[in-house]
Tab-separated table of C-alpha atoms and ligand atoms in Angstrom:
chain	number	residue	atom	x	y	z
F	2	UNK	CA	-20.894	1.556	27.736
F	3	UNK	CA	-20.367	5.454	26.641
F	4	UNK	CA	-17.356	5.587	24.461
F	5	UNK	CA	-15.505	9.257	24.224
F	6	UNK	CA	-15.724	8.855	20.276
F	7	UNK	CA	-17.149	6.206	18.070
F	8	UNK	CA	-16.997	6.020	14.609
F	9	UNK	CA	-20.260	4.286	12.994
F	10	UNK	CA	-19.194	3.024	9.700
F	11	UNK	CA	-17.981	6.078	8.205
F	12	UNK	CA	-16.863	7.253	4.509
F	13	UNK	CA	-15.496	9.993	2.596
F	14	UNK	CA	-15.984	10.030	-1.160
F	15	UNK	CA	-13.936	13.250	-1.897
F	16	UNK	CA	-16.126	15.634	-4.484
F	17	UNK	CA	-13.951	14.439	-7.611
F	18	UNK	CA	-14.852	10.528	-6.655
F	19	UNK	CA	-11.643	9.876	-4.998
F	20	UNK	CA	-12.892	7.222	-2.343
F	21	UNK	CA	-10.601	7.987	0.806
F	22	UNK	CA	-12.081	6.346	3.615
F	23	UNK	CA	-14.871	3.298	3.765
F	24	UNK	CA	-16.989	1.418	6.311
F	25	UNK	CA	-14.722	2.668	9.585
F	26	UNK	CA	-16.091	1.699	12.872
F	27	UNK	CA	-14.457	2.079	15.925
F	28	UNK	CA	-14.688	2.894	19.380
F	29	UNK	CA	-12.227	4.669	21.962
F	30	UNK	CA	-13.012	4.986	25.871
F	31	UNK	CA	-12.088	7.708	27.869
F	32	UNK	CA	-8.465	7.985	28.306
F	33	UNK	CA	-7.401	5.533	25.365
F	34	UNK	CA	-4.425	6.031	22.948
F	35	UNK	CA	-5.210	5.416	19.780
F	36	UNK	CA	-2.898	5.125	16.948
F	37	UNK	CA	-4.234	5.372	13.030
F	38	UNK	CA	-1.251	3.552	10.804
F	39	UNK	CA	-1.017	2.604	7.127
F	40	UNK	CA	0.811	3.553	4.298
F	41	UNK	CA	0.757	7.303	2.813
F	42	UNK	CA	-2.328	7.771	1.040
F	43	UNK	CA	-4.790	5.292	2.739
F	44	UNK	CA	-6.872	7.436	4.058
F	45	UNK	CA	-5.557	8.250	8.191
F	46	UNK	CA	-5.338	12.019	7.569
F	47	UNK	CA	-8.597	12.000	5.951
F	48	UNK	CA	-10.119	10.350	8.942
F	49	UNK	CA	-8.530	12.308	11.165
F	50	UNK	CA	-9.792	15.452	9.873
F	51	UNK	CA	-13.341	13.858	9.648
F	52	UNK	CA	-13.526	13.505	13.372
F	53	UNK	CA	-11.810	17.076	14.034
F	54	UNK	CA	-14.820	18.457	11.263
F	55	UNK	CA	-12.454	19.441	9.287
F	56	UNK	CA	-14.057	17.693	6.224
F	57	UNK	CA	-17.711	16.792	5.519
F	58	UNK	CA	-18.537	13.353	6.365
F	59	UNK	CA	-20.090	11.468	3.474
F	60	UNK	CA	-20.685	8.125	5.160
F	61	UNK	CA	-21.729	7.490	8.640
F	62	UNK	CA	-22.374	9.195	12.026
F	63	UNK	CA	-19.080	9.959	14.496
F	64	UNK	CA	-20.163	10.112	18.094
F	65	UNK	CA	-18.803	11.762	21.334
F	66	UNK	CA	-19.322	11.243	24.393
F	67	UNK	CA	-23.138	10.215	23.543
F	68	UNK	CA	-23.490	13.123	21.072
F	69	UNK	CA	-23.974	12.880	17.743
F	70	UNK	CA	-21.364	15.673	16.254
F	71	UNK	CA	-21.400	14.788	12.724
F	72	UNK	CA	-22.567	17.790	11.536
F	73	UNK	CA	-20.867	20.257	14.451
F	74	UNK	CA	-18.270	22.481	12.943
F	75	UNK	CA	-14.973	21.887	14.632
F	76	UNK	CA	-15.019	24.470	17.250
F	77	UNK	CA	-18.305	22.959	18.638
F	78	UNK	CA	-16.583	19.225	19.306
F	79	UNK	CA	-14.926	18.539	22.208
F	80	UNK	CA	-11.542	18.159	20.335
F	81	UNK	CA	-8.466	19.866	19.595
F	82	UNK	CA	-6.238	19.022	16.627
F	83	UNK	CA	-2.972	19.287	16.586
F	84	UNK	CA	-0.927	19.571	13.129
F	85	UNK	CA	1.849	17.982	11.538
F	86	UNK	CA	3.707	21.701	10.613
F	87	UNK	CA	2.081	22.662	14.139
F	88	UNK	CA	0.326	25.899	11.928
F	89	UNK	CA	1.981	28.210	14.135
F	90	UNK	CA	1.214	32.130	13.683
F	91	UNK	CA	5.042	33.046	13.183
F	92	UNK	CA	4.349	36.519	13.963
F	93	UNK	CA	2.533	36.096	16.675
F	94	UNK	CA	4.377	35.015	19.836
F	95	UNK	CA	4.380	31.907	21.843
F	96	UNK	CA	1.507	33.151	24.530
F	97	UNK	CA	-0.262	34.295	21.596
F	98	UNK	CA	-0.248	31.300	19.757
F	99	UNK	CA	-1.146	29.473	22.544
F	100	UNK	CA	-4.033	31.758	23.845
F	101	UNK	CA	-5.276	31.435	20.620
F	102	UNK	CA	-8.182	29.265	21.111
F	103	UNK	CA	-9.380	30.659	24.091
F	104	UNK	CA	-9.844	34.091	22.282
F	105	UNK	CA	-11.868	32.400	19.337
F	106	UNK	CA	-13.710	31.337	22.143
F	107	UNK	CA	-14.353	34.678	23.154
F	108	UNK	CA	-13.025	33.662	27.551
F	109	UNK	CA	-12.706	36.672	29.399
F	110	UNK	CA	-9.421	38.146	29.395
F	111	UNK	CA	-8.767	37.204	33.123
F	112	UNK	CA	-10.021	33.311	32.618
F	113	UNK	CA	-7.819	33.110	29.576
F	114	UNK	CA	-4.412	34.666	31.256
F	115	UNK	CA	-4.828	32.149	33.839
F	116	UNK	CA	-5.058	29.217	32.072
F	117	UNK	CA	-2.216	30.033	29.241
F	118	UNK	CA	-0.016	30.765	32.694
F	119	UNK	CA	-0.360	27.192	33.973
F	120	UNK	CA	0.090	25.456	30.829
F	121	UNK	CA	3.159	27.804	29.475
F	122	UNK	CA	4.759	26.640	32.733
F	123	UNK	CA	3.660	22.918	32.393
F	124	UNK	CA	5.525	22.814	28.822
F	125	UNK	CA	8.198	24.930	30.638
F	126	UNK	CA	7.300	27.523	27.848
F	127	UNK	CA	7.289	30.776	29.743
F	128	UNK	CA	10.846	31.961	29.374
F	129	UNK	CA	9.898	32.104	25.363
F	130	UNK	CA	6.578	33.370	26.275
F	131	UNK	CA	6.651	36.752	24.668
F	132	UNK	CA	9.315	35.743	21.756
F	133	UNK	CA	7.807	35.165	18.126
F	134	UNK	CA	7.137	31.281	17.198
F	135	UNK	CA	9.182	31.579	14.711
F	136	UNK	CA	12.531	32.619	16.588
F	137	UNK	CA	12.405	29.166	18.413
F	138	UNK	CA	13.460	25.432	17.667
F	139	UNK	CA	11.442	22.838	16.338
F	140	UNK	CA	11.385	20.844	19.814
F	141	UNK	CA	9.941	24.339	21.239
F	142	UNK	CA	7.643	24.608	18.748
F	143	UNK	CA	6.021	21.382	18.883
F	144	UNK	CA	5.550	22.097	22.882
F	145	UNK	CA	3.625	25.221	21.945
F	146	UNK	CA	1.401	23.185	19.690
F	147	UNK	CA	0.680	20.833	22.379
F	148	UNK	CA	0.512	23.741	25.015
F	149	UNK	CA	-2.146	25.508	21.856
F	150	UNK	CA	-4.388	22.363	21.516
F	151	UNK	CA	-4.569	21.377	25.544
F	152	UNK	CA	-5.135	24.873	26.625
F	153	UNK	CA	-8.868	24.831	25.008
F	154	UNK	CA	-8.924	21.412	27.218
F	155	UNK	CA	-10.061	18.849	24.615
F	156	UNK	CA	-11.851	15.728	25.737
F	157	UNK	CA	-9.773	14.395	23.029
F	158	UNK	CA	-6.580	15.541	21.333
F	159	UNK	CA	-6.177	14.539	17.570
F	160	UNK	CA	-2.515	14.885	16.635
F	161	UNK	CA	-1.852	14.346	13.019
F	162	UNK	CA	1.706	13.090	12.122
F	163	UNK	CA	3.276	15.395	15.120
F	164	UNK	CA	6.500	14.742	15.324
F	165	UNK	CA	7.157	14.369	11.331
F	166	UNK	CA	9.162	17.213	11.630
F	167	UNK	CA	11.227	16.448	14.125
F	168	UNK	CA	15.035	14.395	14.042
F	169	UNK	CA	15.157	11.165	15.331
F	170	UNK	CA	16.594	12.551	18.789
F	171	UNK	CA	14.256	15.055	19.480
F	172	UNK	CA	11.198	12.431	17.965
F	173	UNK	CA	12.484	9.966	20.798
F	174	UNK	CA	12.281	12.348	23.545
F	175	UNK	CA	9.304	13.849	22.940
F	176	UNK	CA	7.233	10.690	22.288
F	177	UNK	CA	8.044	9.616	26.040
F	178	UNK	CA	6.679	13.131	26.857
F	179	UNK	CA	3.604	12.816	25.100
F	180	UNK	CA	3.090	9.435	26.546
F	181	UNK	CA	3.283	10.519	29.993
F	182	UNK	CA	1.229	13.607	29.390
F	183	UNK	CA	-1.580	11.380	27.779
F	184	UNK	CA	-1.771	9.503	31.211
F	185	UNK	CA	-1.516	12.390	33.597
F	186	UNK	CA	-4.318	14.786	31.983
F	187	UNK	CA	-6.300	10.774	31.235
F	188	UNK	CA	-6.795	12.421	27.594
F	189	UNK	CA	-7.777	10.524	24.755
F	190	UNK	CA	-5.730	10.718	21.958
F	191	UNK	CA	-6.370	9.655	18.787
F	192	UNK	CA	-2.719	9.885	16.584
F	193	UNK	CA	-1.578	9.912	13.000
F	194	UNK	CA	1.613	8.389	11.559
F	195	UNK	CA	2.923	6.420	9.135
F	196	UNK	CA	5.972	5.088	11.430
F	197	UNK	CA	5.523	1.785	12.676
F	198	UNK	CA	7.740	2.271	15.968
F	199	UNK	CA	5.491	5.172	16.913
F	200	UNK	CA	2.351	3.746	16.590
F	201	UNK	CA	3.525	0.170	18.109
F	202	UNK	CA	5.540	2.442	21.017
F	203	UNK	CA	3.293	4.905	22.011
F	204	UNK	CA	-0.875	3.521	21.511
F	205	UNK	CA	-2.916	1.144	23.809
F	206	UNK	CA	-4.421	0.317	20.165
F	207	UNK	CA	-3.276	0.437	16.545
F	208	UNK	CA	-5.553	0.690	13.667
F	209	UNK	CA	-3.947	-0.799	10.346
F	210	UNK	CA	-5.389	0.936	7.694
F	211	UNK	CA	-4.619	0.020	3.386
F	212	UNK	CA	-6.503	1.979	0.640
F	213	UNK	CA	-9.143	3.537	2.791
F	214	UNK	CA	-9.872	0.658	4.851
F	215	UNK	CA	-9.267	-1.057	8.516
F	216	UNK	CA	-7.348	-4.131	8.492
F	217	UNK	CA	-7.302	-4.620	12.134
F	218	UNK	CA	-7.850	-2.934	15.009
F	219	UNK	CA	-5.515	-4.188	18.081
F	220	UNK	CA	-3.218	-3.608	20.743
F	221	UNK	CA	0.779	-3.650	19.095
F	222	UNK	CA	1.302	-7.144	20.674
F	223	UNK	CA	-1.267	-8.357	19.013
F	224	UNK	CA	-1.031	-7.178	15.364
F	225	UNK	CA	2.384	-9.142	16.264
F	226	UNK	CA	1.526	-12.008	17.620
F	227	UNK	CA	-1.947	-12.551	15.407
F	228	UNK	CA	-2.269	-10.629	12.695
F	229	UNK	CA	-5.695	-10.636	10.499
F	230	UNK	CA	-4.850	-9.939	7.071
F	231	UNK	CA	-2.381	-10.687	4.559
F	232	UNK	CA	-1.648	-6.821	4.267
F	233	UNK	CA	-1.338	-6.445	8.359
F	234	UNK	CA	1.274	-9.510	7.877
F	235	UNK	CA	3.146	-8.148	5.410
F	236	UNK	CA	3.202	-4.692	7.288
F	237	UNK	CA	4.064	-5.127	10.510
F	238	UNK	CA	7.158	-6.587	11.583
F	239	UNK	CA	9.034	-9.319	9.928
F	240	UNK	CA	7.124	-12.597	8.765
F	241	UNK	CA	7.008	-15.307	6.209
F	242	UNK	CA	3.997	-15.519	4.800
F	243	UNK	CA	3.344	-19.127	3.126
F	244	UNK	CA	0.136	-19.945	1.131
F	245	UNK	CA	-1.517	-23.078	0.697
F	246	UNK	CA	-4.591	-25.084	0.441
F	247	UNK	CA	-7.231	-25.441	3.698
F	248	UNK	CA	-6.786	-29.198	4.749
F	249	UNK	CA	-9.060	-29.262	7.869
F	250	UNK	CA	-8.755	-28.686	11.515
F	251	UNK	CA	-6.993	-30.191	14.016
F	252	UNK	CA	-9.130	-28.973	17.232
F	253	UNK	CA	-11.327	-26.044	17.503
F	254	UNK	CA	-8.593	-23.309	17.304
F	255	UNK	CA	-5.719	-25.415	14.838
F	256	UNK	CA	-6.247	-25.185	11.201
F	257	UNK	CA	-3.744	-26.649	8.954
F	258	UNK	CA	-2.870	-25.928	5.368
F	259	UNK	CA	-0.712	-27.890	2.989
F	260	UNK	CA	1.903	-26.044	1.097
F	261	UNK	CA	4.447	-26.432	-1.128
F	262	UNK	CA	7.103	-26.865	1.467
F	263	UNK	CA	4.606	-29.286	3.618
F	264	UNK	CA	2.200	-29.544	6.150
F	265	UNK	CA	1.762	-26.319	8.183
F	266	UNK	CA	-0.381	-26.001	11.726
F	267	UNK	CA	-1.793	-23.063	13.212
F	268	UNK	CA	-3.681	-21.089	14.911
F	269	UNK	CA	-6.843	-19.703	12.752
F	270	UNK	CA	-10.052	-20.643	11.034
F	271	UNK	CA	-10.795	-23.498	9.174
F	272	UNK	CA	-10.610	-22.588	5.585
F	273	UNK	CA	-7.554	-20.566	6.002
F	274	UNK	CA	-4.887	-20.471	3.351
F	275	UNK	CA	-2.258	-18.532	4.321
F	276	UNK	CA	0.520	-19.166	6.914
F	277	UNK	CA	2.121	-16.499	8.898
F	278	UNK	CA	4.977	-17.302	11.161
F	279	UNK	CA	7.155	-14.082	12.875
F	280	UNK	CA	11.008	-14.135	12.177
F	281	UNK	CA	11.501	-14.297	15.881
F	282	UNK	CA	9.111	-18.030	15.906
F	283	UNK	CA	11.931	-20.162	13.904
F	284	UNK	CA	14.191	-22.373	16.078
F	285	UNK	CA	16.898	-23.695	14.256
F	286	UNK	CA	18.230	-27.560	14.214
F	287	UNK	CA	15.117	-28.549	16.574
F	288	UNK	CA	15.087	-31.575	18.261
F	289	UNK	CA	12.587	-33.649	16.366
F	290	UNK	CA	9.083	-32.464	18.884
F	291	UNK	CA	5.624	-34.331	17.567
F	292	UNK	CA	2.844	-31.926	15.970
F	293	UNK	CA	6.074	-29.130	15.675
F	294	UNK	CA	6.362	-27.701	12.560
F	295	UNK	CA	9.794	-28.818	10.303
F	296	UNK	CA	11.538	-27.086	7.131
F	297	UNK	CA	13.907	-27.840	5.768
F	298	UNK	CA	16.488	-25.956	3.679
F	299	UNK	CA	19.944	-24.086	3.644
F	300	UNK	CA	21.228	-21.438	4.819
F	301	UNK	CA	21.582	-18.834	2.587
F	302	UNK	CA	22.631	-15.567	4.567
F	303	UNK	CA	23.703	-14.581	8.177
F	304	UNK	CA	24.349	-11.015	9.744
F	305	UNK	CA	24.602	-10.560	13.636
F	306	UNK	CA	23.212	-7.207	14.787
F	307	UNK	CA	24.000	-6.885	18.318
F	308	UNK	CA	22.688	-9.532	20.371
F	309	UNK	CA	19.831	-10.575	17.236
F	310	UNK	CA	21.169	-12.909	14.526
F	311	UNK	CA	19.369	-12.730	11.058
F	312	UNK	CA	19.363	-15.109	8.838
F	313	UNK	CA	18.028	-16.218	5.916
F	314	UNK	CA	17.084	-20.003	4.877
F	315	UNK	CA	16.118	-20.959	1.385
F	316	UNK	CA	13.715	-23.768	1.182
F	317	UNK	CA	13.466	-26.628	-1.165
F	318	UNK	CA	11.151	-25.147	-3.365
F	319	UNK	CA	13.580	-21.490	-3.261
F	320	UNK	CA	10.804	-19.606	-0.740
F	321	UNK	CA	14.006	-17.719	1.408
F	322	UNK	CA	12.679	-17.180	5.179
F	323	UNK	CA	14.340	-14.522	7.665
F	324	UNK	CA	14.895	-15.949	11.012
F	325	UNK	CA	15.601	-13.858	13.902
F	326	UNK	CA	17.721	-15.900	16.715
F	327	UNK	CA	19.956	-15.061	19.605
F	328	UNK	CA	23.303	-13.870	17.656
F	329	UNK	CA	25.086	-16.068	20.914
F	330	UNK	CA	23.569	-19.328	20.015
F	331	UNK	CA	25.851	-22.119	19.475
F	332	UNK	CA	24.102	-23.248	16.023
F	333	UNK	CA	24.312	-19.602	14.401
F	334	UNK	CA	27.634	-19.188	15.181
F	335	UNK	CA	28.352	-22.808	14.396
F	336	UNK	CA	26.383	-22.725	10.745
F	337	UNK	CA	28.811	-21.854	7.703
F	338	UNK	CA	26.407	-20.548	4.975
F	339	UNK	CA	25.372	-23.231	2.439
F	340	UNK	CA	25.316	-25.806	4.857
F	341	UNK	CA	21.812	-27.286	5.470
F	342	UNK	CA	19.455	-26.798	8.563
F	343	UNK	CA	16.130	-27.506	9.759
F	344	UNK	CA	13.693	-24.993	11.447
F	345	UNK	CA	11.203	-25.413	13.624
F	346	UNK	CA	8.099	-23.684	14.804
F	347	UNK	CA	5.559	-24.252	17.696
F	348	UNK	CA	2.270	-24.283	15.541
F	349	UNK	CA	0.660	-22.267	18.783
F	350	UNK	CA	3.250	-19.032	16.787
F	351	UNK	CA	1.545	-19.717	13.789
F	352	UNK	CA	-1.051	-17.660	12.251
F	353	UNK	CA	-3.453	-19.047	9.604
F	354	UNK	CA	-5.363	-16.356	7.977
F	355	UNK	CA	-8.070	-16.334	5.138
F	356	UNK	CA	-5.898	-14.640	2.044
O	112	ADP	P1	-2.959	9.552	4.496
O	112	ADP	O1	-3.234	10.529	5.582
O	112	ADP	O2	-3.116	8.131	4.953
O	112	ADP	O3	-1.662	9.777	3.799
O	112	ADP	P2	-5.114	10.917	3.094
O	112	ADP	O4	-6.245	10.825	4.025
O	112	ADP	O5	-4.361	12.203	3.055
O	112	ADP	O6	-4.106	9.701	3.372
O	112	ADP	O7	-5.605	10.586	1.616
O	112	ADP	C1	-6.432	9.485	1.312
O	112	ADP	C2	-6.798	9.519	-0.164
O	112	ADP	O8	-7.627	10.650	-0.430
O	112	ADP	C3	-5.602	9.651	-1.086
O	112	ADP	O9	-5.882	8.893	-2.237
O	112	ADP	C4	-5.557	11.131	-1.399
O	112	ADP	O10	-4.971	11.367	-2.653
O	112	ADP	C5	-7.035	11.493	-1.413
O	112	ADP	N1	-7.291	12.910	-1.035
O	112	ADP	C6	-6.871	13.552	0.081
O	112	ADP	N2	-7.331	14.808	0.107
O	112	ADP	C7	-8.075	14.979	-1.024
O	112	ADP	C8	-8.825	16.063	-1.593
O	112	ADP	N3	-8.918	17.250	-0.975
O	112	ADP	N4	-9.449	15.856	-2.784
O	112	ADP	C9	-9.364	14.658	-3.402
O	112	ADP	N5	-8.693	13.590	-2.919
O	112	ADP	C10	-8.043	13.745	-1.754
């Protein structure tokens, strides 16, 4: 199958031997939103920027659409990048800016009036149309980057931290825009940010990235429900993370480790020695269930938020776990903290992972 862009394990050494980016494969089909995540400094922007042709490629091939563009200079790839401080011409005005890219192009004048037309009125831009960039609001401006990079009409859009700039408000309301834009033009996008709640919210598929390299590569749910590292654990959402010593399987998919606060089952490889098990997993005061998962311990803090009770439970050997429960359950309204409970977890919630 033809994928829009694949990356073939590429690298960026940077030319004063800063090592950005290793070994990155991936591949995105047509009409896929892809989300790059990780921690400032890992190495997204860098990436990003590598598939734009922005920056030499040191490692690797990058394909699209078939074609081997490695070596094209941006405005010969089928992309359009959009930037985090939009690079607006501020003294240029808004159908400037966004014919921009057609002109470089060198469309005739007709061609290129046309087409800025129909997408100044599809970002509802045309009563700015002929003010200067920077007379308008942020939310306006980011439109007339997106209006600026889907003008050229990119087989793929590469937006790098785009709404950074933006307050929460604004950030909310124009992340549902961009999400149903994405699916009416069938664009792929491939998206920078360090925010968890955008890349979980808005991408068919996340990759978690650490100090230059992929973690995992999955759709949100998944780097929930099964994540592959202990960095990807620790990074995404809220889990206890137990380590212990392999102590065989119990069926093809069940590992089970022994730690210091028992036996734990779960789902991964033999071998494993890590257990991961989401807040959201824990029951509390379980009935006693065969081949379910027990700790013991106390509880050590409780705060309702809405309708989601956290807690905390400190185990015998002082690990504390956060626990995320219905805040209208009898037994977290009943507990008083200090006295002692037992949690329990389906093994099929836990993860095992090689650490
Ligand atoms: P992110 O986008 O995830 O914040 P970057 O891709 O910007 O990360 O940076 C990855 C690594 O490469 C960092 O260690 C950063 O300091 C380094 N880096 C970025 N740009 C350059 C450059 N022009 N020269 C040398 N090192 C760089």
């Amino acid at each position: 199958m033809q994928h829009d862009l694949e990356l073939i394990s590429v690298g960026k050494t940077y030319s004063d031997g800063t090592v950005a980016v290793s070994n990155f494969d991936l591949k995105v089909a047509k009409g896929e939103f892809v989300a790059f995540l990780g921690p400032s400094g890992c190495g997204k922007s860098t990436t990003l920027r590598m598939i734009a042709g922005f920056e030499d490629i040191t490692e690797g091939e990058v394909m699209m659409m078939g074609r081997n563009v490695t070596h094209l200079p941006p405005e010969k790839r089928p992309t359009s990048m959009i930037f985090q401080n939009y690079a607006l011409f501020p003294h240029m005005t808004v159908r400037q800016n966004v014919a921009f890219g057609l002109d470089v192009k060198g469309m005739a004048k007709a061609e290129r009036n046309r087409k800025v037309d129909r997408i100044l009125d599809m970002f509802d831009l045309e009563p700015y149309a002929d003010r200067k960039a920077d007379r308008l609001s942020g939310g306006q401006r980011q439109r007339i980057a997106l209006a600026r990079g889907l003008v050229v009409e990119p087989e793929i859009l590469l937006l790098d931290e785009p709404l950074g700039a933006l307050d929460a408000n604004l950030r909310r309301i124009i992340q549902n825009e961009l999400k149903l834009l994405q699916r009416e033009l069938g664009i792929t996008f491939v998206f920078v940010t360090h925010a968890q709640s955008e890349a979980l919210g808005l991408s068919d598929r996340v990759v978690v990235m650490s100090n230059g390299v992929v973690e995992q590569i999955s759709p949100p749910r998944e780097l929930y429900r099964r994540p592959a590292t202990p960095f990807v654990a620790d990074f995404i959402g809220s889990n206890t993370i137990l380590r212990g010593r392999s102590v065989g399987t119990d069926g093809p998919a069940f590992g089970r480790i022994d730690t210091a606060v028992g036996l734990i089952d779960g789902v991964g490889p033999a071998g494993a020695t890590m257990a991961v098990i989401p807040a959201e997993a824990f029951r509390i005061q379980p009935q006693h269930t065969p081949g379910e998962v027990h700790l013991p311990g106390t509880l050590s803090a409780r705060r309702l938020v809405g309708a989601v009770g956290h807690l905390k439970v400190r185990l015998a050997d002082d690990t504390e776990i956060a626990v995320e429960i219905g805040a209208d359950r009898p037994e977290v309204r009943a507990l008083q903290i200090g006295a002692p409970v037992t949690l329990g977890v389906d093994p099929a919630s836990v993860t095992l992972i090689q650490a």
